[in-house]
Tab-separated table of C-alpha atoms in Angstrom:
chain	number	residue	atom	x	y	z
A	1	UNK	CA	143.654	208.811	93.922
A	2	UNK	CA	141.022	207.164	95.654
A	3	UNK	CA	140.808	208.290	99.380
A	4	UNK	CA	141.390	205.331	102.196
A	5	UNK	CA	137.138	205.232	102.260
A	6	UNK	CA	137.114	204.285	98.988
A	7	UNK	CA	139.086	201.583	98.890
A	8	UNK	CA	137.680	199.731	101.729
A	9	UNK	CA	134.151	199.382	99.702
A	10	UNK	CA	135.363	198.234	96.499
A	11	UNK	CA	138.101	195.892	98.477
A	12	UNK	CA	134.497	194.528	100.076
A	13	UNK	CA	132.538	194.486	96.841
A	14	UNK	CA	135.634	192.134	95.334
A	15	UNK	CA	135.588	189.847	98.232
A	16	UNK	CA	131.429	189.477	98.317
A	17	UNK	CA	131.733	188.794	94.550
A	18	UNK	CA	134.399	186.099	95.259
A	19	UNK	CA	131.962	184.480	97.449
A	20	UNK	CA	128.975	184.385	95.000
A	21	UNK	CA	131.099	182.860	92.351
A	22	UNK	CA	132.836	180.073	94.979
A	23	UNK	CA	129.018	179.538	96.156
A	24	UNK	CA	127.563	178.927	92.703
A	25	UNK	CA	130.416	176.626	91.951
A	26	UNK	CA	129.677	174.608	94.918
A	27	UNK	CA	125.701	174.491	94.420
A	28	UNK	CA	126.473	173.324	90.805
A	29	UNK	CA	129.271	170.848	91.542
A	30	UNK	CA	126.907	169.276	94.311
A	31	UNK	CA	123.961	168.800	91.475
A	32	UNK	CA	126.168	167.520	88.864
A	33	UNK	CA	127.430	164.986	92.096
A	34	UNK	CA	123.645	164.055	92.887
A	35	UNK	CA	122.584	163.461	89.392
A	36	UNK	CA	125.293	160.888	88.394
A	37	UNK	CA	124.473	158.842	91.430
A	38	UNK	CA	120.974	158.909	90.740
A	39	UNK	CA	121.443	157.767	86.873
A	40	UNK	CA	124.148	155.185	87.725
A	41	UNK	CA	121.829	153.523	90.361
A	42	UNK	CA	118.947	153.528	87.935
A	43	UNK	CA	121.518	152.144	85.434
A	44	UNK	CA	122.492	149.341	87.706
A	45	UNK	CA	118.878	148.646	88.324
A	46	UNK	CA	118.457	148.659	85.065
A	47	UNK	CA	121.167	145.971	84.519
A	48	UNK	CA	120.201	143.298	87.320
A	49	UNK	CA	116.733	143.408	85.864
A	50	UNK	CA	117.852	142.607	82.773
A	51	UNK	CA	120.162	139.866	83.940
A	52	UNK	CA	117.509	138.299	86.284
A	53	UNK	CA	115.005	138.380	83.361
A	54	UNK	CA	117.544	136.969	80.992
A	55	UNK	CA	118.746	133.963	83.607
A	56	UNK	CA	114.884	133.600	83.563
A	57	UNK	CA	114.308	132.822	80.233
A	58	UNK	CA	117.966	131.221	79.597
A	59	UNK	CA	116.868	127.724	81.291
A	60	UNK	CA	118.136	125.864	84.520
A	61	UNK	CA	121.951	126.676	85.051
A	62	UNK	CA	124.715	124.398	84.069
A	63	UNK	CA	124.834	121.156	86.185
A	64	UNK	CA	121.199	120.993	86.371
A	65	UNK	CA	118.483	118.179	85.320
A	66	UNK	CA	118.173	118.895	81.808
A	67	UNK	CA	114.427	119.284	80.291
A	68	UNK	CA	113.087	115.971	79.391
A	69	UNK	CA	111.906	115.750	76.162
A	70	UNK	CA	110.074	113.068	73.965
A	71	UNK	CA	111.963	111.105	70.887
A	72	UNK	CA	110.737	112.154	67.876
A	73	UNK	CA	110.485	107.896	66.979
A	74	UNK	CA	108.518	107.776	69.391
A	75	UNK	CA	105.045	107.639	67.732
A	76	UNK	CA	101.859	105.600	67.472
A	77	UNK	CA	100.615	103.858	70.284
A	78	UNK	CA	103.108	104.784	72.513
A	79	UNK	CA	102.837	108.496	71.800
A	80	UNK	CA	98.409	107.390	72.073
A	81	UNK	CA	99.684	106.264	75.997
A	82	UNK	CA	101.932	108.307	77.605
A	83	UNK	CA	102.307	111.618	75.796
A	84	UNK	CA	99.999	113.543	77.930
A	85	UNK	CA	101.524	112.943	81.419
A	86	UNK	CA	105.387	112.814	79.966
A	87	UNK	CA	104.262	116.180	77.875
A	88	UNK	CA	102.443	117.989	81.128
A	89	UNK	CA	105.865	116.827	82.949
A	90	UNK	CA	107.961	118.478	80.564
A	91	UNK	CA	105.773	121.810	80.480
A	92	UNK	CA	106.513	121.421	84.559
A	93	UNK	CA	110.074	121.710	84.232
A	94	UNK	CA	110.275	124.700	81.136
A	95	UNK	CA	109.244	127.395	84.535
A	96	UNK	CA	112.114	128.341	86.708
A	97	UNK	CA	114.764	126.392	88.779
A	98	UNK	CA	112.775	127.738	91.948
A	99	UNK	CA	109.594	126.681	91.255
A	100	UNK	CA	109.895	123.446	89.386
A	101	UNK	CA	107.363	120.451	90.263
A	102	UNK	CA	107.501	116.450	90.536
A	103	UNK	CA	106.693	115.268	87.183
A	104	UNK	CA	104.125	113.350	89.178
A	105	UNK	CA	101.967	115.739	90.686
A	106	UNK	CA	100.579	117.405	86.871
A	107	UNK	CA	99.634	113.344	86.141
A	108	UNK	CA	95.668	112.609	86.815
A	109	UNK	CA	95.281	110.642	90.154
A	110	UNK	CA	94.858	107.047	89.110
A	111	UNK	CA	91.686	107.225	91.875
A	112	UNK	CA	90.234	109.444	88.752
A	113	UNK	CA	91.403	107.928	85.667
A	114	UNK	CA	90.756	104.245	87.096
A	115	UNK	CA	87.317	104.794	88.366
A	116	UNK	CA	84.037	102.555	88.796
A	117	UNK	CA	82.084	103.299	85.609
A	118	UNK	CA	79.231	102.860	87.552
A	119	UNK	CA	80.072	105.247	90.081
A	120	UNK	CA	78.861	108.015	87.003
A	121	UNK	CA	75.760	106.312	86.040
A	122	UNK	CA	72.363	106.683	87.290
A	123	UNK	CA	70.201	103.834	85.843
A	124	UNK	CA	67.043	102.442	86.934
A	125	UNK	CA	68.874	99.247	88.243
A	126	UNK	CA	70.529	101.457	90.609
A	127	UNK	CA	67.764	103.514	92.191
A	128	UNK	CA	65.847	100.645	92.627
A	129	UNK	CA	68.403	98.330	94.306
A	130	UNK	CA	69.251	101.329	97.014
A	131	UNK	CA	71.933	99.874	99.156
A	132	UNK	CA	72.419	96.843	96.672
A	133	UNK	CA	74.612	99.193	94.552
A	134	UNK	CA	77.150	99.800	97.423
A	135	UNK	CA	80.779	99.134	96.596
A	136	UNK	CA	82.093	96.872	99.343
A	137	UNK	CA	86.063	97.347	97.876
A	138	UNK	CA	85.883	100.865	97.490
A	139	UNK	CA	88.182	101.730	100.113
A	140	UNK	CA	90.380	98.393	99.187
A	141	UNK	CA	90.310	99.850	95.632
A	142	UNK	CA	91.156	103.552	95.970
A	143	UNK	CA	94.214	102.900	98.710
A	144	UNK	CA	95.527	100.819	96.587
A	145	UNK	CA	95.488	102.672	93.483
A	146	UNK	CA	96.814	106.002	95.293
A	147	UNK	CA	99.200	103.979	96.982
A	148	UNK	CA	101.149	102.347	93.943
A	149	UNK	CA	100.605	106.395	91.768
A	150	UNK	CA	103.055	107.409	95.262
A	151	UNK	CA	105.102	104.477	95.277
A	152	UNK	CA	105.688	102.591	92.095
A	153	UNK	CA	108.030	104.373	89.238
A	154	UNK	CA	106.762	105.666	86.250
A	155	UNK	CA	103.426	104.205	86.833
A	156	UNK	CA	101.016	104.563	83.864
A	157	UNK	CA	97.487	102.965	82.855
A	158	UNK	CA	98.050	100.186	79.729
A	159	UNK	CA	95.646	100.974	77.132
A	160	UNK	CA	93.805	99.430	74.574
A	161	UNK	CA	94.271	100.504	70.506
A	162	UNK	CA	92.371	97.647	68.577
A	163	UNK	CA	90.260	98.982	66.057
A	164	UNK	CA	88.050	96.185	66.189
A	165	UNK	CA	84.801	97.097	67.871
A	166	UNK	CA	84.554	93.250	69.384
A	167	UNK	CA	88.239	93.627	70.676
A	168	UNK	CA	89.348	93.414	74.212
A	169	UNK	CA	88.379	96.915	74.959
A	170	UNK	CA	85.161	95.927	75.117
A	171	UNK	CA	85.472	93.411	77.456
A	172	UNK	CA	87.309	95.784	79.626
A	173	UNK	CA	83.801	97.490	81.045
A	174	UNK	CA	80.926	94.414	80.823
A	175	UNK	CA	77.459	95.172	82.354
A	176	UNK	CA	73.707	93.509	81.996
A	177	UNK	CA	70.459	93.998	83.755
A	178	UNK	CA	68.456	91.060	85.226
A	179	UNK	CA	65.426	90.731	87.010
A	180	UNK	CA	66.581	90.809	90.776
A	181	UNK	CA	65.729	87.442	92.873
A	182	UNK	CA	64.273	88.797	95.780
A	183	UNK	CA	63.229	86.532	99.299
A	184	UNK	CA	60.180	88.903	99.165
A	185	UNK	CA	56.503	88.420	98.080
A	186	UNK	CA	56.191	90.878	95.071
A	187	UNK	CA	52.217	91.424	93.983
A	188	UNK	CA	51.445	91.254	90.351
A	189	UNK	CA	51.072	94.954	90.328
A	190	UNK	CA	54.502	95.550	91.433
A	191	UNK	CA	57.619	96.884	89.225
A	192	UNK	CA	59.768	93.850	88.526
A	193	UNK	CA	62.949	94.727	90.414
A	194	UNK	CA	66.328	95.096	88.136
A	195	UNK	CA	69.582	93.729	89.076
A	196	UNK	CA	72.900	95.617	87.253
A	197	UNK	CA	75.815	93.003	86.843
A	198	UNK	CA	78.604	94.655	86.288
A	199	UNK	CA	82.102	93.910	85.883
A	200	UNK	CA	85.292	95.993	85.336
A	201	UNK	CA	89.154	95.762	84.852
A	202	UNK	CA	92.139	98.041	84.568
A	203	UNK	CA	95.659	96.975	83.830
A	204	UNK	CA	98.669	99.259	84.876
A	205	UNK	CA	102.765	98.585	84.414
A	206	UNK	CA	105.303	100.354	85.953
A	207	UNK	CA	109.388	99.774	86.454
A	208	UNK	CA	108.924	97.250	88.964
A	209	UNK	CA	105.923	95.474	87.504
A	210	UNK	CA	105.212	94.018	83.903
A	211	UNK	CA	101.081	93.829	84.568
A	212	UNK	CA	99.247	95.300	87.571
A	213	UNK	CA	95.409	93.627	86.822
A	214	UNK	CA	92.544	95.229	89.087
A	215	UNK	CA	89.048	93.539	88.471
A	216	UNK	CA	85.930	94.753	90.076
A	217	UNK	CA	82.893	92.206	90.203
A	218	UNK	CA	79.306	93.649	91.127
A	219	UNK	CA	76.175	91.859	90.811
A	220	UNK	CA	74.684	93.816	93.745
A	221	UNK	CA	73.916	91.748	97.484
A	222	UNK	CA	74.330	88.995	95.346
A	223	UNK	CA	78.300	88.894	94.782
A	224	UNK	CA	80.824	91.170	94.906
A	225	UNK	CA	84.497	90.386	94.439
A	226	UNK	CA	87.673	92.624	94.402
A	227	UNK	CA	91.030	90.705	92.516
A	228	UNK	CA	94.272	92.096	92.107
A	229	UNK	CA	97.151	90.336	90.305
A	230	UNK	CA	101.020	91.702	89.686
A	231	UNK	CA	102.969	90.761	87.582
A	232	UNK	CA	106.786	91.390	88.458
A	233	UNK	CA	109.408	92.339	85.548
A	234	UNK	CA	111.605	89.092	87.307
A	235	UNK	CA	110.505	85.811	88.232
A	236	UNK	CA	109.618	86.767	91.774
A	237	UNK	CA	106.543	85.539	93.432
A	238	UNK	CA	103.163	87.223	91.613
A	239	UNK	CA	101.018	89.097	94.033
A	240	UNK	CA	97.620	87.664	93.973
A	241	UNK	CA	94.575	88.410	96.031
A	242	UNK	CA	91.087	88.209	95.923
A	243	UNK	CA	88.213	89.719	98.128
A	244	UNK	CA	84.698	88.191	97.941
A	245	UNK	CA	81.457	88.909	99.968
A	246	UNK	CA	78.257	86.745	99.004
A	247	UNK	CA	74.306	87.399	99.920
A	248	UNK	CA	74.649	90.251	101.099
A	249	UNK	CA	77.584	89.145	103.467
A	250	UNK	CA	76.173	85.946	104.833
A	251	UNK	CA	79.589	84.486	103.313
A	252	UNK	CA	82.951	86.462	103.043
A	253	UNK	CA	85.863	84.697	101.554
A	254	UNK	CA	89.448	86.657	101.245
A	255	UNK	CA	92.583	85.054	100.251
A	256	UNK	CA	96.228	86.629	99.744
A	257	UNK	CA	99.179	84.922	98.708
A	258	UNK	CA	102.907	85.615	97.356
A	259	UNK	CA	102.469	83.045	94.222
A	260	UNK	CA	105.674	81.439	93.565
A	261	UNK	CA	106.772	80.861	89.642
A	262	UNK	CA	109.758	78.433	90.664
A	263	UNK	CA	108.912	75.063	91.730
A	264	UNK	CA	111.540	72.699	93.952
A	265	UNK	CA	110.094	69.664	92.057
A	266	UNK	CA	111.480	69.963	88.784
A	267	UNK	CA	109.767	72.458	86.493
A	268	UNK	CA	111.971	74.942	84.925
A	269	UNK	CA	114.537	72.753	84.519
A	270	UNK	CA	115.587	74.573	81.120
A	271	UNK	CA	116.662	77.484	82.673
A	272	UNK	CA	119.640	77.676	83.925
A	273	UNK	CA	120.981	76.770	87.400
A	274	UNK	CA	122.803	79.316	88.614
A	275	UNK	CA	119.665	81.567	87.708
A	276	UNK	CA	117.500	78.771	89.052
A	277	UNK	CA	119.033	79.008	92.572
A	278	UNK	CA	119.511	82.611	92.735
A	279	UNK	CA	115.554	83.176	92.016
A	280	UNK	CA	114.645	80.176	94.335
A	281	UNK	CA	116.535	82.318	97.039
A	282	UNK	CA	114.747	85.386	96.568
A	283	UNK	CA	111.518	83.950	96.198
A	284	UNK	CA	112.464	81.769	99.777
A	285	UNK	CA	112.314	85.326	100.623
A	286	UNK	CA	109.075	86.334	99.708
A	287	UNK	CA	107.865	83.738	101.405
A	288	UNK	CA	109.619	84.168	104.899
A	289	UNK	CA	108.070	87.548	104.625
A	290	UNK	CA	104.492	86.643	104.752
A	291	UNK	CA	104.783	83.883	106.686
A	292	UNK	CA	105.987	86.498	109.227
A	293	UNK	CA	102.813	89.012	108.514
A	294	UNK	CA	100.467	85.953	108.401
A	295	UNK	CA	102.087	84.948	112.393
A	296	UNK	CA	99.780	87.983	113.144
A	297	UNK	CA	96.449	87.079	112.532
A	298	UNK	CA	95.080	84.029	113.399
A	299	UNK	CA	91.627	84.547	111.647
A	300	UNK	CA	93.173	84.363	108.310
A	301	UNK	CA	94.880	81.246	108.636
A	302	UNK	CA	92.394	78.682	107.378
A	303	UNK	CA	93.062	75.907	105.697
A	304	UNK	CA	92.817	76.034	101.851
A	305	UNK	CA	89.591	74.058	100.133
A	306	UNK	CA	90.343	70.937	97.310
A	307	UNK	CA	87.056	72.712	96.103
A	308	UNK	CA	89.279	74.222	93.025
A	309	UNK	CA	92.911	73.134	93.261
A	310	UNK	CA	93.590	69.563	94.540
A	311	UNK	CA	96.811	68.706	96.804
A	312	UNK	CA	98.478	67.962	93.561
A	313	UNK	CA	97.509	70.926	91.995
A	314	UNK	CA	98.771	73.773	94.112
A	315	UNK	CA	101.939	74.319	92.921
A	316	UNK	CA	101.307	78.636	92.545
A	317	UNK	CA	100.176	79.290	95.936
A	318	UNK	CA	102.750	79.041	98.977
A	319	UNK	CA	102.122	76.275	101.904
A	320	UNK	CA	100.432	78.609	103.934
A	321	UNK	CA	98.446	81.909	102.259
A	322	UNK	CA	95.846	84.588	104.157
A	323	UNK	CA	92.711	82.783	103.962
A	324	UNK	CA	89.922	83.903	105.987
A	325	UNK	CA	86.035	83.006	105.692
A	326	UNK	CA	83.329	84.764	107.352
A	327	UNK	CA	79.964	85.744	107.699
A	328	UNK	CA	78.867	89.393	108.830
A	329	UNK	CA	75.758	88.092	111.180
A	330	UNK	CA	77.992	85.798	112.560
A	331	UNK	CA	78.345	85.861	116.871
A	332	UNK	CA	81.040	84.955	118.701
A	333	UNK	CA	78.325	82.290	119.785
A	334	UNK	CA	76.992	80.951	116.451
A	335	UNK	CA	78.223	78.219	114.475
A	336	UNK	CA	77.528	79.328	110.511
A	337	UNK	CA	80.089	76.350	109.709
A	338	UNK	CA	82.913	78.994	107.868
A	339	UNK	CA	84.452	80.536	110.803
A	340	UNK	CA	87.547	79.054	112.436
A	341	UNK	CA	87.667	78.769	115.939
A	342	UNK	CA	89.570	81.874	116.794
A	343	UNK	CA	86.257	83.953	116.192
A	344	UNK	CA	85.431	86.997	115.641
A	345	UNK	CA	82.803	89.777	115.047
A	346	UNK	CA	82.195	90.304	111.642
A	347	UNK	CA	83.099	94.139	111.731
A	348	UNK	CA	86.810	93.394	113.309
A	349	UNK	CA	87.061	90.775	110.713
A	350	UNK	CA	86.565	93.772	107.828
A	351	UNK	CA	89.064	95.944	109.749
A	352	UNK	CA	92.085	92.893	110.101
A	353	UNK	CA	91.192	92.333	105.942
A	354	UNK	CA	91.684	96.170	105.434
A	355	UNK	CA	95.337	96.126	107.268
A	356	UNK	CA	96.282	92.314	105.704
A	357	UNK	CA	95.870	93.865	102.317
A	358	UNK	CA	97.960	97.064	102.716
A	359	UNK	CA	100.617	95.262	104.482
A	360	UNK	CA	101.037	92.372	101.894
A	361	UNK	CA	100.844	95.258	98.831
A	362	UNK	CA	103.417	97.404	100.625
A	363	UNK	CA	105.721	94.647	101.580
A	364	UNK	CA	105.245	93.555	97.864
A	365	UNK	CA	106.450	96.296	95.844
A	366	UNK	CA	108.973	97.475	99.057
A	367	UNK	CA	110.919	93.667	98.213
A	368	UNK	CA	109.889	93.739	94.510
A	369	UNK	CA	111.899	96.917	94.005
A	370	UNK	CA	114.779	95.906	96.706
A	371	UNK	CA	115.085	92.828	94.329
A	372	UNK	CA	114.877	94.393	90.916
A	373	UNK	CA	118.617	95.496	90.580
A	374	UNK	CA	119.573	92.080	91.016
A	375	UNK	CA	117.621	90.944	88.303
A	376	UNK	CA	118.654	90.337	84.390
A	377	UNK	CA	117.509	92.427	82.145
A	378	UNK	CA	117.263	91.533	78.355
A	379	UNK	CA	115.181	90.378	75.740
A	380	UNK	CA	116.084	86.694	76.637
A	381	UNK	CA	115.471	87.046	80.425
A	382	UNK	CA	112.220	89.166	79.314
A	383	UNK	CA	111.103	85.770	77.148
A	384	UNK	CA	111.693	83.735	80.227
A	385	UNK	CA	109.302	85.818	82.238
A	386	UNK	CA	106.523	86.174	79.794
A	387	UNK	CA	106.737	81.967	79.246
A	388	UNK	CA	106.816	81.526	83.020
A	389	UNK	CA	103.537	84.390	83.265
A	390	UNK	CA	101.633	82.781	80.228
A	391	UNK	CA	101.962	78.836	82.399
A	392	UNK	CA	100.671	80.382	85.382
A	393	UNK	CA	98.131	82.152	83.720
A	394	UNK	CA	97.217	79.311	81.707
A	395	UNK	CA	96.803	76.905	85.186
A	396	UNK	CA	95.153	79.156	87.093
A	397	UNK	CA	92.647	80.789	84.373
A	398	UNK	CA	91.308	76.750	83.831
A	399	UNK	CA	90.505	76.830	87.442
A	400	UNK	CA	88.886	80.370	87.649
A	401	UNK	CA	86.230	80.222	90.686
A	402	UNK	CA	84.343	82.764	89.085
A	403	UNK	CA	83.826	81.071	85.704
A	404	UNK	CA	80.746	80.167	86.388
A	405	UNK	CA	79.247	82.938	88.012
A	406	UNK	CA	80.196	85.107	84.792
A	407	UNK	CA	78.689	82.637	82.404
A	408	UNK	CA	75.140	83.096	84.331
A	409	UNK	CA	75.977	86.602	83.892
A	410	UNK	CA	77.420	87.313	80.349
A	411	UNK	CA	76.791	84.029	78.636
A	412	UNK	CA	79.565	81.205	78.496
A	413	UNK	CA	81.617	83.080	75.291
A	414	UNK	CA	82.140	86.216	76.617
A	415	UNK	CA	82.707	84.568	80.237
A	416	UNK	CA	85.435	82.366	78.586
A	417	UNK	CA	87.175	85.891	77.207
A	418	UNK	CA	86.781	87.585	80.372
A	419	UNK	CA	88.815	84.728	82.274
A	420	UNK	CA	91.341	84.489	79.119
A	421	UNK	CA	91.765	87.458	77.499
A	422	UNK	CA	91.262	90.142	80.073
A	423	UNK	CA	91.774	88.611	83.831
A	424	UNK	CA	94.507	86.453	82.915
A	425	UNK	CA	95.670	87.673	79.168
A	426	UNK	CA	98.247	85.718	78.505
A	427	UNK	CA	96.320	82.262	78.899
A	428	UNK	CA	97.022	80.207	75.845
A	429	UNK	CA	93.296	79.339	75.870
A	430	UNK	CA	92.170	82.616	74.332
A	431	UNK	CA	90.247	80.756	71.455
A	432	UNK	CA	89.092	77.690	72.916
C-alpha cells in the first residue's frame, strides 16, 4: 500500500506528463496549420502567374480588334509598297492589349521619307551659292506633309517599279549645274560661279485622294516654285496651288484655287444627270467655302492674267481664286507695278501666304472626306474620274507656265516629260 505521500507525487507526475503530451500536440498541430497556408499561398501565386503569363501570350481577348494581317495574293508591287509600314503595324499589335500602338506612329514621318534630295548633298554648287541654296517652301513643304501623315487615312508614298533605267523614276529627282549669271564684275582670275537647278516630285494617295503631286523647283535666287495638286477619289474640285518667288524675291506670285471638274456649260453631258447635279452641288460647295476664306484677305484677291489662260479658256479655275503678287523690297510707298492697292510689307505678305495655304489644305481634305461617303464607288464611277483627271490634266499641262523655264534648264525633251509624265501624268501628250 502506498502511504497518502506517495500518492500525491505520482498523482502529480501523471498530470505534468498530461501536459507535455497536450503541449506537443498543440506546438505540432500549429506547424502543420502554418505550413499549409504558406504552400497554398505560394500555390495560388503560383497559379495567377501562370494565368497572367498565359492571357499574355494567348492574344487580345474575345471582342477585340483582331491582328491585321497581309493576304497571301497580295504580292509584287504592292507587297514592293506597303509591306513595311502594314508589316511594322502588325508587329505593333502582336504585344499586349495594354500597350498596343496606332498603326501610324511605327510608319516613317513623310517629313523623312519625302525629303529635299538636296537637303543631303554637299556639292560645289552649293557652297558657292551660300544663301542661293535656301529653300523658300520649306516650311510650306514640311506642314503640309506632316499635316496630311495626321490627317489623311492610310496615307502612303506611290512608288515607282519600271525597270527601265530612262523610266519615270528618273524624272522623279532632275538636277544640272550651270554657270551662275551674276550682276557682279567677276575678274578673269576668278572661279566661274555654279548654279544647281534642281527639281523634285513626290506623289502620295490615300482614302480620300487618288494622287497627292508635290513638286519642288530650285534654280537658286533665280526661281523657286512650290506646286501641289490633289486629286480626289470623286469628281470634287482638285486642289491646286502654286508658290513662286523670282530674283531673289523681286517678284512673288502665289495662286490657290478649288479647280472645278464639272462645267455649267455643257461638258460632261454623257454622264448622267442625276449624278451631274448631285456633283455640281457639292462642288457649289467647295466653292462657297473659299470664297468665304478668300473674304479675308484682300491682298490675295488680284485679278487673274490672260498671260496663260484666256477668258475662254478658264474653265478649271473658279471665278475668283487666291492670287497674290508681290515683291519683298516693296514699301508701302513704292510702286513696283505687281502689288494691288491694299499694300503691304513684303514680310506680312509671307505670313498671310503661310495661313492661306493651311487653311485652303485643311478645309480641303476636312470637305473632301465629309463628301466621300456620298460618293459612288465602282470600277465605272472610278473610269469616270480618271477620264475627267486625264482632260484636266491634258488642258492644263499644254498651258504649263513653267514649260519654258524647264526647257532652259533640262532641254525641251525631258522638259516635255516633266510637264506630262510626272507633274501632270495622266496628260494624253506623254509622247508628243
Amino acid at each position: 500500500m502506498l502511504s497518502s505521500g506517495h500518492y500525491n507525487i505520482v498523482s502529480l507526475s501523471m498530470r505534468l506528463l498530461l501536459l507535455c503530451v497536450v503541449f506537443q500536440f498543440h506546438s505540432s498541430y500549429c506547424w502543420l496549420s502554418t505550413k499549409s497556408s504558406s504552400n497554398n499561398h505560394r500555390i495560388s501565386t503560383t497559379t495567377a502567374t501562370k494565368r497572367a503569363i498565359r492571357m499574355d501570350t494567348e492574344g487580345p481577348p474575345s471582342g477585340s480588334t483582331a491582328i491585321p494581317q497581309i493576304p497571301v495574293s497580295l504580292k509584287g508591287k504592292w507587297d514592293r509598297h506597303v509591306h513595311a509600314s502594314v508589316g511594322t503595324a502588325t508587329a505593333n499589335r502582336r504585344r499586349r492589349p495594354g500597350n498596343q500602338k496606332s498603326p501610324t506612329t511605327s510608319v516613317p514621318p513623310l517629313t523623312s521619307q519625302c525629303r529635299l534630295p538636296w537637303l543631303q548633298e554637299d556639292t560645289p554648287a552649293q557652297r558657292l551659292n551660300g544663301d542661293d541654296c535656301r529653300n523658300i517652301f520649306f516650311s510650306h513643304w514640311n506642314w503640309q506633309l506632316e499635316y496630311f501623315q495626321k490627317h489623311l487615312t492610310n496615307v502612303q508614298v506611290n512608288t515607282c517599279h519600271d525597270d527601265d533605267e530612262s523610266s519615270l523614276s528618273n524624272l522623279l529627282y532632275v538636277k544640272t549645274t550651270k554657270p551662275s549669271h551674276s550682276n557682279h564684275d567677276i575678274s578673269d582670275d576668278a572661279p566661274e560661279q555654279q548654279q544647281q537647278q534642281q527639281i523634285y516630285t513626290i506623289s502620295l494617295q490615300s482614302d480620300e485622294y487618288r494622287d497627292i503631286r508635290m513638286t519642288y523647283l530650285h534654280f537658286g535666287k533665280h526661281a523657286q516654285i512650290f506646286r501641289c495638286t490633289c486629286y480626289p477619289r470623286s469628281d470634287m474640285p482638285i486642289l491646286g496651288m502654286g508658290m513662286m518667288q523670282f530674283a531673289g524675291g523681286q517678284r512673288n506670285v502665289a495662286i490657290l484655287d478649288f479647280q472645278p471638274l464639272l462645267s455649267s456649260h455643257g461638258e460632261n453631258e454623257e454622264v448622267d444627270d442625276g449624278i451631274n447635279n448631285e456633283s455640281m452641288e457639292r462642288q457649289s460647295e467647295y466653292i462657297s467655302k473659299l470664297l468665304e476664306i478668300r473674304s479675308s484677305y484682300p491682298s490675295f484677291q488680284q485679278p487673274m492674267s490672260n498671260r496663260h489662260f484666256d477668258p475662254n479658256e478658264q474653265r478649271y479655275f473658279t471665278a475668283n481664286p487666291f492670287i497674290g503678287k508681290w515683291s519683298e523690297t516693296a514699301r508701302n510707298d513704292q510702286d513696283d507695278g505687281i502689288n494691288n492697292t491694299d499694300r503691304k510689307d513684303g514680310t506680312l505678305l509671307w505670313q498671310e501666304l503661310q495661313t492661306i495655304h493651311q487653311e485652303c489644305v485643311q478645309t480641303h481634305v476636312e470637305m473632301t472626306q465629309a463628301t466621300r461617303q456620298d460618293c459612288q464607288h465602282n470600277e465605272e464611277q472610278h473610269q469616270r474620274i480618271l477620264r475627267l483627271h486625264s482632260e484636266y490634266d491634258t488642258f492644263v499641262a499644254a498651258k504649263e507656265p513653267a514649260s519654258q523655264l524647264l526647257g532652259s534648264a533640262f532641254g525641251k525633251d525631258v522638259a516635255h516629260q516633266l510637264v506630262h509624265q510626272v507633274i501632270f501624268p495622266l496628260s494624253s501628250r506623254k509622247s508628243e
